[in-house]
Short mmCIF file of C-alpha atoms in Angstrom, two decimals:
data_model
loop_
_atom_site.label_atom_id
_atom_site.label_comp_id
_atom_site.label_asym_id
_atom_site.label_seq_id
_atom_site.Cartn_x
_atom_site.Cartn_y
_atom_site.Cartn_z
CA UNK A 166 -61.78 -26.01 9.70
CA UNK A 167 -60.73 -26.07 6.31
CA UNK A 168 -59.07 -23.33 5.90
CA UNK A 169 -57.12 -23.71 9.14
CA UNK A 170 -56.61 -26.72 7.42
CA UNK A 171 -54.75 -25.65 4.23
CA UNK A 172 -52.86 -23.60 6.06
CA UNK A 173 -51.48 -25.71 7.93
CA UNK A 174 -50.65 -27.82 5.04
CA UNK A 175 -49.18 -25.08 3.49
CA UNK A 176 -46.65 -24.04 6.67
CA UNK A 177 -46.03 -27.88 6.84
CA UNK A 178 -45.34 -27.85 3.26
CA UNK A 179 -42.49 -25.30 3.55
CA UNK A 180 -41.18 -26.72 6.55
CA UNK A 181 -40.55 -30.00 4.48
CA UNK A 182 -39.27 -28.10 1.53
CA UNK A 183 -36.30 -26.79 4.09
CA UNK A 184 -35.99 -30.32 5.18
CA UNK A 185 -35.73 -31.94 1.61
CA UNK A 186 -33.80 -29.01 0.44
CA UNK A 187 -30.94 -30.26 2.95
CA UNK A 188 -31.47 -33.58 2.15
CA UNK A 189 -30.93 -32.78 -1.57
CA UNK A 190 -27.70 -30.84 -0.74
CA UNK A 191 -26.73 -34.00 0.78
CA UNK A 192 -26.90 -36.32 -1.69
CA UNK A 193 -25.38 -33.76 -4.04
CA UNK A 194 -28.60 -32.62 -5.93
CA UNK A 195 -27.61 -28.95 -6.19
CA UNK A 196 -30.83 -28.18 -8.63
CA UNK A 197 -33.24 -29.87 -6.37
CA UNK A 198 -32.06 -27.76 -3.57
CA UNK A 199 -32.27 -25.19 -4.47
CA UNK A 200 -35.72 -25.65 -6.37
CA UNK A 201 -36.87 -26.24 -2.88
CA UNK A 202 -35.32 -23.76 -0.65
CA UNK A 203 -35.95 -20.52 -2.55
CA UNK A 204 -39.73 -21.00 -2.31
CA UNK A 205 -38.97 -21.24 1.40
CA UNK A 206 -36.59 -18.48 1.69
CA UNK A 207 -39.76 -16.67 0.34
CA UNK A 208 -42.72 -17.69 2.46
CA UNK A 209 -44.45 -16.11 5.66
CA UNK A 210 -44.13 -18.82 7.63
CA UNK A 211 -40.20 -19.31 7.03
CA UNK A 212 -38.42 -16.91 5.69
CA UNK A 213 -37.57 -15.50 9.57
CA UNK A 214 -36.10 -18.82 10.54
CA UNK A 215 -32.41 -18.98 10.81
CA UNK A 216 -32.80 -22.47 10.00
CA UNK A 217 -34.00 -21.99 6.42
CA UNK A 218 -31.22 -18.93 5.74
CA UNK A 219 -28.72 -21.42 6.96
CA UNK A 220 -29.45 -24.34 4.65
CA UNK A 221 -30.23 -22.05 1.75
CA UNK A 222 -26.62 -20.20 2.61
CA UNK A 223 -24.99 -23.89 2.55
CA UNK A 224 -26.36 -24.78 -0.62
CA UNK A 225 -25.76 -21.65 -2.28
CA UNK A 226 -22.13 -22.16 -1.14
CA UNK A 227 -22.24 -25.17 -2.52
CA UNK A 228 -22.91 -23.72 -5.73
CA UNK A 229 -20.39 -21.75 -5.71
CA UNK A 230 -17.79 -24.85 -5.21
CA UNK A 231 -19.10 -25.88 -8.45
CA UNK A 232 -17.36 -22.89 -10.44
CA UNK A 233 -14.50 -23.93 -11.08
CA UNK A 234 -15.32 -27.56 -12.12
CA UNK A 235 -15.01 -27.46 -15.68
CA UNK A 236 -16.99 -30.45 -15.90
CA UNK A 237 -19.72 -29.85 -13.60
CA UNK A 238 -23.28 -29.89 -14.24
CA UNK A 239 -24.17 -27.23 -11.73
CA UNK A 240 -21.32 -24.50 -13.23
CA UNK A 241 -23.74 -22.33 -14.58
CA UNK A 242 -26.81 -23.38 -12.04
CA UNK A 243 -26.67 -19.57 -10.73
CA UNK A 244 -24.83 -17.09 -11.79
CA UNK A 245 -25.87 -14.52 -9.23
CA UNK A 246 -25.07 -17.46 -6.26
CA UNK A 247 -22.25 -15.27 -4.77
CA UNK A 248 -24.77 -12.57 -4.09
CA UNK A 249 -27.35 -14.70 -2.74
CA UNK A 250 -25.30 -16.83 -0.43
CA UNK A 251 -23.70 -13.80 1.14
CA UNK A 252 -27.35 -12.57 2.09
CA UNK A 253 -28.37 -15.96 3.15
CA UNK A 254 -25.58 -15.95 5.31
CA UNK A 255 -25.69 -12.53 6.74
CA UNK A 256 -29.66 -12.80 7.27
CA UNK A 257 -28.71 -16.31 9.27
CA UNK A 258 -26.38 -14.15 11.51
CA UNK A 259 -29.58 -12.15 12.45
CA UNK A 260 -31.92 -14.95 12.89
CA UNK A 261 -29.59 -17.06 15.28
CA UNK A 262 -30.18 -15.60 18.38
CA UNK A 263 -29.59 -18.90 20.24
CA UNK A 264 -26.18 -19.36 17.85
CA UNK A 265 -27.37 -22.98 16.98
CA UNK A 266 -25.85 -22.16 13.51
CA UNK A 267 -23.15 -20.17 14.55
CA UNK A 268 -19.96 -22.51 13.52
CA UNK A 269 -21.46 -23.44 10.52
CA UNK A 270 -22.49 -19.95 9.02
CA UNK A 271 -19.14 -18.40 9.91
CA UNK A 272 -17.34 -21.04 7.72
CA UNK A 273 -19.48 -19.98 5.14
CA UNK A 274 -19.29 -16.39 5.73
CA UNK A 275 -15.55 -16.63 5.60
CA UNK A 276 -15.93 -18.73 2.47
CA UNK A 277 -18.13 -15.88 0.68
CA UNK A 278 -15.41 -13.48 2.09
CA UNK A 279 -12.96 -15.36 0.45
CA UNK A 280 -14.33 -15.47 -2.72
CA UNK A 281 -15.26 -11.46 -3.05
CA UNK A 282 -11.40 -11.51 -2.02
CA UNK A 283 -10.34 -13.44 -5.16
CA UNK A 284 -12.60 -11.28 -7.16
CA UNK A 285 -10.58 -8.59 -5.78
CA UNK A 286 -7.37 -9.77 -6.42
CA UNK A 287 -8.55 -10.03 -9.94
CA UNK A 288 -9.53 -6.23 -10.13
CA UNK A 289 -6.27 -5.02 -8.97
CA UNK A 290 -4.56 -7.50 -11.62
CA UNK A 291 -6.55 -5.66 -14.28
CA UNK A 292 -5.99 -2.28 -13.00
CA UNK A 293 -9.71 -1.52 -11.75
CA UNK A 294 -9.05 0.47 -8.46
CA UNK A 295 -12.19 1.31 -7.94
CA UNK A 296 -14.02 -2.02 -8.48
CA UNK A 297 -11.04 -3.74 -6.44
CA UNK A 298 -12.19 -1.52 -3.03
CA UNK A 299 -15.61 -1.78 -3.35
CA UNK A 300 -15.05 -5.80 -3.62
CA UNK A 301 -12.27 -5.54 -1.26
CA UNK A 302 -15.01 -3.72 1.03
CA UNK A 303 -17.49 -6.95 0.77
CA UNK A 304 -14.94 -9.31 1.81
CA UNK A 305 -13.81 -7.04 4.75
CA UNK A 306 -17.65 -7.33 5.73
CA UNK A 307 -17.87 -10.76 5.69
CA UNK A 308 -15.09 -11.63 7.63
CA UNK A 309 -15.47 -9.25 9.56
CA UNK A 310 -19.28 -11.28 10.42
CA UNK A 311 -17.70 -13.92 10.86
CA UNK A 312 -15.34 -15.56 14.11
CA UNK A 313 -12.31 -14.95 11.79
CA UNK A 314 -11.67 -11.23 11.45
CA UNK A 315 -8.23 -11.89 11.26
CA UNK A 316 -8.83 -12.73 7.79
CA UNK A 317 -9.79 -9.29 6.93
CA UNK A 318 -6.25 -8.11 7.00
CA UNK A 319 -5.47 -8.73 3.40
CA UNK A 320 -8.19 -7.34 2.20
CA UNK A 321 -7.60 -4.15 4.17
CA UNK A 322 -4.27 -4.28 2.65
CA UNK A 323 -5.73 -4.80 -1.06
CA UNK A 324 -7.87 -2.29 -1.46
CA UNK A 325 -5.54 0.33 0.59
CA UNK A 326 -2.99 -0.74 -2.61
CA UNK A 327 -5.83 -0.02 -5.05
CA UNK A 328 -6.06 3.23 -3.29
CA UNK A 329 -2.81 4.38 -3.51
CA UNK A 330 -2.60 3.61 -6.64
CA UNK A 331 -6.18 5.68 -7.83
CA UNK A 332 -3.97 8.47 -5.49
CA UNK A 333 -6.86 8.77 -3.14
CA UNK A 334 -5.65 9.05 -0.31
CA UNK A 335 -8.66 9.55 2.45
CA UNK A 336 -9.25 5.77 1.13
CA UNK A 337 -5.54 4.96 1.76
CA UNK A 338 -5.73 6.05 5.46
CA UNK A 339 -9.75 3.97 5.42
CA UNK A 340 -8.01 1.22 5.07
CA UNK A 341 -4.56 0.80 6.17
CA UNK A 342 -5.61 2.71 9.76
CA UNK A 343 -7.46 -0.49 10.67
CA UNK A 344 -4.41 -2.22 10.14
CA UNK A 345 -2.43 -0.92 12.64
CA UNK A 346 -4.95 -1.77 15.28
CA UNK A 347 -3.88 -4.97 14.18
CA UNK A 348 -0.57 -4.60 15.19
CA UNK A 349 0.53 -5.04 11.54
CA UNK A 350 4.08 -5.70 10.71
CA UNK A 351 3.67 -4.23 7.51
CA UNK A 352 6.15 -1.38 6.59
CA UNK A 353 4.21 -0.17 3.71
CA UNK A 354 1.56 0.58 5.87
CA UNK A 355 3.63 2.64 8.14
CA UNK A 356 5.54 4.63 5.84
CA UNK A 357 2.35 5.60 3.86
CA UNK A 358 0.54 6.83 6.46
CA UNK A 359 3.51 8.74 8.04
CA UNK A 360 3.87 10.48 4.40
CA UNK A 361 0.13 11.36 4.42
CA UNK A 362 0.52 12.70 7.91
CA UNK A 363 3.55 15.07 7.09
CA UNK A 364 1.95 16.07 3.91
CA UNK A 365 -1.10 16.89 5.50
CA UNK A 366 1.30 18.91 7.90
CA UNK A 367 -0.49 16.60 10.77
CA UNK A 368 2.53 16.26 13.29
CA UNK A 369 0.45 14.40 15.97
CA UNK A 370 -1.04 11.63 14.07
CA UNK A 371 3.11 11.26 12.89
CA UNK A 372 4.39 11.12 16.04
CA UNK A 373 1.43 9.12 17.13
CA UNK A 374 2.20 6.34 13.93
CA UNK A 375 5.74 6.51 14.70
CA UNK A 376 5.43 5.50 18.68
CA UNK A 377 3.33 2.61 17.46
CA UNK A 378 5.37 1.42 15.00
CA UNK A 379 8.61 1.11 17.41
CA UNK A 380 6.13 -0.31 19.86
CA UNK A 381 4.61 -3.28 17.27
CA UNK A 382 7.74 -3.34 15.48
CA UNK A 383 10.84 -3.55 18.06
CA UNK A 384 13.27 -4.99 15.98
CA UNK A 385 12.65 -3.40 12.84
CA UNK A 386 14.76 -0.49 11.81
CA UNK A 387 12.21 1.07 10.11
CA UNK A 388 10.69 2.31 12.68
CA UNK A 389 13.57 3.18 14.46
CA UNK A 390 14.24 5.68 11.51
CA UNK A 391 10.86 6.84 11.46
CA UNK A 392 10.90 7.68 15.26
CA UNK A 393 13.91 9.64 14.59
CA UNK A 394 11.63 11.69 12.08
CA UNK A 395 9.18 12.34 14.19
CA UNK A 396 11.41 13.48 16.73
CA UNK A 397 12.95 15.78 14.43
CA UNK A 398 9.84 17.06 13.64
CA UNK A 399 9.66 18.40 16.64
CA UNK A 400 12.93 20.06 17.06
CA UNK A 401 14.42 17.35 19.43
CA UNK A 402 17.14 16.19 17.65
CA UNK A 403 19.34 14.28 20.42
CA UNK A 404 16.25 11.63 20.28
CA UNK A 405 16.08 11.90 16.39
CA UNK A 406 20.32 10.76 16.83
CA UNK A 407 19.64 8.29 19.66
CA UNK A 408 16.61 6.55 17.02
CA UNK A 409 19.27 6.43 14.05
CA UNK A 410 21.92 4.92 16.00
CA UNK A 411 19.50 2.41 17.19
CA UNK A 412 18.62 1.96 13.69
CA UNK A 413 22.00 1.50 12.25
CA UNK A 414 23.17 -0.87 15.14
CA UNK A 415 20.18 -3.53 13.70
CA UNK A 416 22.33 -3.32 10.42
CA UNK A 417 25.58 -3.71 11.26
CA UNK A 418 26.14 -7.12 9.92
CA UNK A 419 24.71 -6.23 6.51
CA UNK A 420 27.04 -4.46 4.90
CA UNK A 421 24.87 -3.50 1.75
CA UNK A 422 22.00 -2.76 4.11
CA UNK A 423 23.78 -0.49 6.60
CA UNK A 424 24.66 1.74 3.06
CA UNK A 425 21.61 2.16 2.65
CA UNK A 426 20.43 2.98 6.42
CA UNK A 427 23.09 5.73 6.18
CA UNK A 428 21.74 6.97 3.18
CA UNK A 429 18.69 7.20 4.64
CA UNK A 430 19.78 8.64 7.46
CA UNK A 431 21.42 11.34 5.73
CA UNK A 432 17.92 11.82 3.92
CA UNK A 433 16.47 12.49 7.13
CA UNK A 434 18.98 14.90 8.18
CA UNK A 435 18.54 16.85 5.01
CA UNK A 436 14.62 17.07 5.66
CA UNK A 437 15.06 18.70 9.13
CA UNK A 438 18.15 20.76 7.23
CA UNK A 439 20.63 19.93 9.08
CA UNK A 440 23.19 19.55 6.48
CA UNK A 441 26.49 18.73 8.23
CA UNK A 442 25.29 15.85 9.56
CA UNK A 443 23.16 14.82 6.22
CA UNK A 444 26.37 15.06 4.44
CA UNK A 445 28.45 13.41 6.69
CA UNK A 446 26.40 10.16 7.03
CA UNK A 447 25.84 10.25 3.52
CA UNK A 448 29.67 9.86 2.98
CA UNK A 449 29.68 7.11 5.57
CA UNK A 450 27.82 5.42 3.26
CA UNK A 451 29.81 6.13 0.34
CA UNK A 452 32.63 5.17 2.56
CA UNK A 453 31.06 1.76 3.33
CA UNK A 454 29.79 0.91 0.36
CA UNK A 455 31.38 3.47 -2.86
CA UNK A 456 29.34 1.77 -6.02
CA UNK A 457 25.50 2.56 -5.36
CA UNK A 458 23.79 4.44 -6.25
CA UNK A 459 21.40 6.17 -2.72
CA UNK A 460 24.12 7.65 -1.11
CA UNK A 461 25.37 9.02 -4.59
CA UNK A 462 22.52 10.53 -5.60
CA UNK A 463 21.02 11.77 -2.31
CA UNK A 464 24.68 14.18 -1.84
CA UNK A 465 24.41 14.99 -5.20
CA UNK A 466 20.93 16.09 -4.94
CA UNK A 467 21.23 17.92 -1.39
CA UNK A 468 24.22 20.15 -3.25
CA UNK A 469 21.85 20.76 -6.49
CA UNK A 470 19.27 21.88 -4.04
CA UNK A 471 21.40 24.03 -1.92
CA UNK A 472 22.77 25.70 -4.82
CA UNK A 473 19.44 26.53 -6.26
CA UNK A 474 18.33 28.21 -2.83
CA UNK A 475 21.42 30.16 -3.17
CA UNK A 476 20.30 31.27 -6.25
CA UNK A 477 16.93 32.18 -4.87
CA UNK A 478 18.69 34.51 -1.99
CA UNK A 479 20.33 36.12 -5.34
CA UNK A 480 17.40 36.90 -6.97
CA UNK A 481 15.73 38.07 -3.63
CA UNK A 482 18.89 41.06 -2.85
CA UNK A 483 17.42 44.35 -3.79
CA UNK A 484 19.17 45.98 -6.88
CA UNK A 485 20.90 48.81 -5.53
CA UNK A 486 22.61 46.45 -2.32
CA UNK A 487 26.00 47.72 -3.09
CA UNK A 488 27.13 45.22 -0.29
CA UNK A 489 28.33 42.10 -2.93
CA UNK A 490 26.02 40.01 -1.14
CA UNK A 491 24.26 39.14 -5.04
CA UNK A 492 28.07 38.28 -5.63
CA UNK A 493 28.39 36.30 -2.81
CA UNK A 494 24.77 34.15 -3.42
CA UNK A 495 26.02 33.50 -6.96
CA UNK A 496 29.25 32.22 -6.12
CA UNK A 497 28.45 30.05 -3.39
CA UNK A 498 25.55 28.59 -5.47
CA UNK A 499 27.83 27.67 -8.24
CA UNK A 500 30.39 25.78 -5.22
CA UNK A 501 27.28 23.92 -4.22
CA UNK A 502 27.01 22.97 -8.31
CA UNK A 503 30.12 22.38 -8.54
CA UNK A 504 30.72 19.85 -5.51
CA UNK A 505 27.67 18.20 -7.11
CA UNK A 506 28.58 16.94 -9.86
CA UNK A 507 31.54 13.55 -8.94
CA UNK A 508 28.25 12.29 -7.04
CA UNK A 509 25.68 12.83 -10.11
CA UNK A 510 28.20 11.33 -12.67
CA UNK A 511 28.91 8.36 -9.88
CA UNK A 512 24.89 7.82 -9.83
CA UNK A 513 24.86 7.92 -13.86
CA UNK A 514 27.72 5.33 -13.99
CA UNK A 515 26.32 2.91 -11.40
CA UNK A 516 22.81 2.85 -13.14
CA UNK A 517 24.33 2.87 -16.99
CA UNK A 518 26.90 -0.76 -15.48
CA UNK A 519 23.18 -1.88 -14.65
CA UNK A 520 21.72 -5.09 -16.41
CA UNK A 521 19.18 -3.59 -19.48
CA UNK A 522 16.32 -4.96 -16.97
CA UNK A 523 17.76 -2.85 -14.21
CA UNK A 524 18.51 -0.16 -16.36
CA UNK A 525 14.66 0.17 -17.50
CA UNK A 526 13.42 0.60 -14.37
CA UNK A 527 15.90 3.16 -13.18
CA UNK A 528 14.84 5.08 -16.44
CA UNK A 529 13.37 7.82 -14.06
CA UNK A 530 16.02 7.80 -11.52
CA UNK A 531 18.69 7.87 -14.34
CA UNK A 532 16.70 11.28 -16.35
CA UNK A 533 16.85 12.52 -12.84
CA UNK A 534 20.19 12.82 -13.23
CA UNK A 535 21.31 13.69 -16.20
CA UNK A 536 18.75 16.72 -16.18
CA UNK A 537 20.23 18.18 -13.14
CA UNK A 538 23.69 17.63 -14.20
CA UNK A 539 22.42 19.37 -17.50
CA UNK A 540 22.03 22.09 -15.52
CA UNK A 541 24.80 21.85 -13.30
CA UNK A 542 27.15 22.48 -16.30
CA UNK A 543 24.72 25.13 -17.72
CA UNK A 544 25.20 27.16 -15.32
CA UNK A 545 28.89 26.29 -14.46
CA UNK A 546 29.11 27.37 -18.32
CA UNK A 547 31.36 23.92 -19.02
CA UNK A 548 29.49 23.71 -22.75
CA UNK A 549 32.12 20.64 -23.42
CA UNK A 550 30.47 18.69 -20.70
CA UNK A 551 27.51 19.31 -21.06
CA UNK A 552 27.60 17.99 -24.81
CA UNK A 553 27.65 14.53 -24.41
CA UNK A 554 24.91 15.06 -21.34
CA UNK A 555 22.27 16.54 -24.12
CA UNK A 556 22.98 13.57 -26.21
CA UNK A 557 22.05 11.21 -23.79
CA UNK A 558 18.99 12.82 -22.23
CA UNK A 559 17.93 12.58 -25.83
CA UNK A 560 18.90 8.90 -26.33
CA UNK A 561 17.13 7.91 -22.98
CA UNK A 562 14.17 9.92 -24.62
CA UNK A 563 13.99 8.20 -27.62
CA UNK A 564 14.06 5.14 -26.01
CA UNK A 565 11.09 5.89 -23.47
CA UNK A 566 8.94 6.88 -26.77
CA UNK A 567 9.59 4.29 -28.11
#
């Protein structure tokens, strides 16, 4: 009788440790709280009650509310309080089979998934990829425990930044597929994944990203451009046209914009190699807006390019073809260089009128440039021209050392 005695005393006991442990929270005695609940988080006779998890979760929350009181007494009370509230929480969440805590423990879950968030945020500031996923990975588990999974999104969205940015990109497509399940408006997401899909030479999942971007995304050009990709991709190119147009009737009011759509759209001409119709869109844009610098540079570069593959076909004619066709390679590649070189100098000038801000981060676009225009006059032979080219490559050089 004794002993059933003392044990009852001691379940009892624990029982009104969870009791004064809430009571404690209440009155704002964060140290007598949890001085009373950890015991009780430990013992046989309730540690598998949902009812102690849930109290010890709150007050461990609580905790954490404290942090960034400068002031407050409780500040350093536990440093390790993120840790142990999330398990509190998440061992609740098993307990509750009846969901009597339900409401409560999701605002805290979603509070603990907010602050692994923040931590996050924080990681990617300082450049730590890897430590901003695998927090970025907490906080998508606790919202997703919780009733508000929409929360979730931005973390999906962090840590598939910090993944692009470590260039791994099986985490990329970890976390930004989720998002468009979502329905995400997000072009960024979009355009990543369709890059990873054509480098990957994986047509289907494209086509598959494009049909769900026009589908999420109706009004948004974007898509309408990558939809004309896709179809491309696949050799239909009266739906690739049909997409474009669709895109570049969203942009007709914006002048500046619709430049830039027809840039693009000359871009994604020149990827499928259909050149007459790259290079006529890309001098639409010209036409519609002369002083930029996409349009410039993309016609300059397609020309560049098709004069190098000209030079390839060259190198590639057997030496005894006594049938000029070597002759004919090398002097259509140096037309192509030639009919290069008003858009390169155009693209040089509109970045060198830039602001010095401007200018600096167009440092790569701008030694993009001049190196192929280097070139360009190399092999045109114009030495004149291509002085003043060497002395700026150099100058732009120095500067970037420095």
């Amino acid at each position: 009788m004794m002993a059933l005695a003392v044990v009852g005393y001691s379940v009892s006991a624990q029982s009104l440790n969870v009791s004064s442990a809430r009571e404690a929270q209440n009155r704002g005695y964060l140290d007598k709280a949890k001085k009373l609940i950890d015991p009780a988080c430990q013992h046989e006779q309730t540690k598998d009650d949902a009812k102690t998890w849930y109290y010890a979760a709150l007050i461990y929350s609580q905790i954490g509310g404290e942090q960034d009181k400068a002031r407050s007494k409780y500040k350093n009370l536990d440093p390790e309080w993120l840790t142990k509230c999330k398990d509190a929480a998440l061992r609740c969440k098993d307990l509750d089979t009846d969901k009597e805590y339900a409401e409560g423990n999701n605002t805290i879950l979603s509070f603990v998934g907010n602050e692994y968030y923040k931590k996050a945020v924080k990681a990617f500031e300082e450049q730590n990829w890897d430590e901003c996923m695998n927090l970025s990975e907490e906080s998508i588990k606790m919202f997703m425990a919780s009733a508000k999974r929409e929360y979730a999104n931005e973390s999906y969205m962090l840590a598939g930044k910090a993944a692009m940015n470590a260039q791994n990109n099986e985490a990329v497509k970890k976390y930004f597929k989720p998002l468009v399940r979502t329905k995400t408006k997000e072009n960024l997401v979009y355009a990543t994944l369709f890059r990873l899909y054509k480098e990957a030479a994986d047509t289907n999942e494209a086509i598959k990203l494009a049909q769900n971007y026009v589908k999420f995304c109706p009004e948004d050009f974007n898509a309408n451009m990558m939809m004309a990709e896709a179809f491309m991709m696949k050799g239909n190119m009266e739906q690739g046209n049909a997409e474009i147009q669709k895109a570049l009737e969203k942009t007709v009011d914006k002048p500046e914009l619709h430049a830039n759509l027809l840039a693009a759209a000359g871009a994604t001409y020149e990827n499928v190699e259909d050149f007459a119709n790259a290079e006529a869109r890309y001098k639409e844009s010209l036409q519609a807006l002369p002083n930029q610098f996409l349009a410039n540079f993309g016609l300059g570069k397609m020309l560049y390019n098709r004069a190098v593959d000209k030079l390839d076909a060259a190198n590639n004619v057997p030496p005894d073809d006594e049938t000029g066709l070597y002759d004919k390679y090398i002097n259509e590649s140096k037309e192509f260089f030639r009919q290069s070189i008003p858009y390169f100098k155009d693209a040089i000038t509109f970045i060198e009128n830039m602001s010095a801000e401007d200018q600096s981060h167009n440092r790569t676009n701008l030694y993009s440039c001049l190196t192929a225009l280097k070139t360009v006059y190399a092999r045109l032979e114009m030495y004149d021209e291509l002085k003043p080219i060497n002395a700026k490559i150099d100058q732009l050089t120095k500067t970037s050392a420095e």
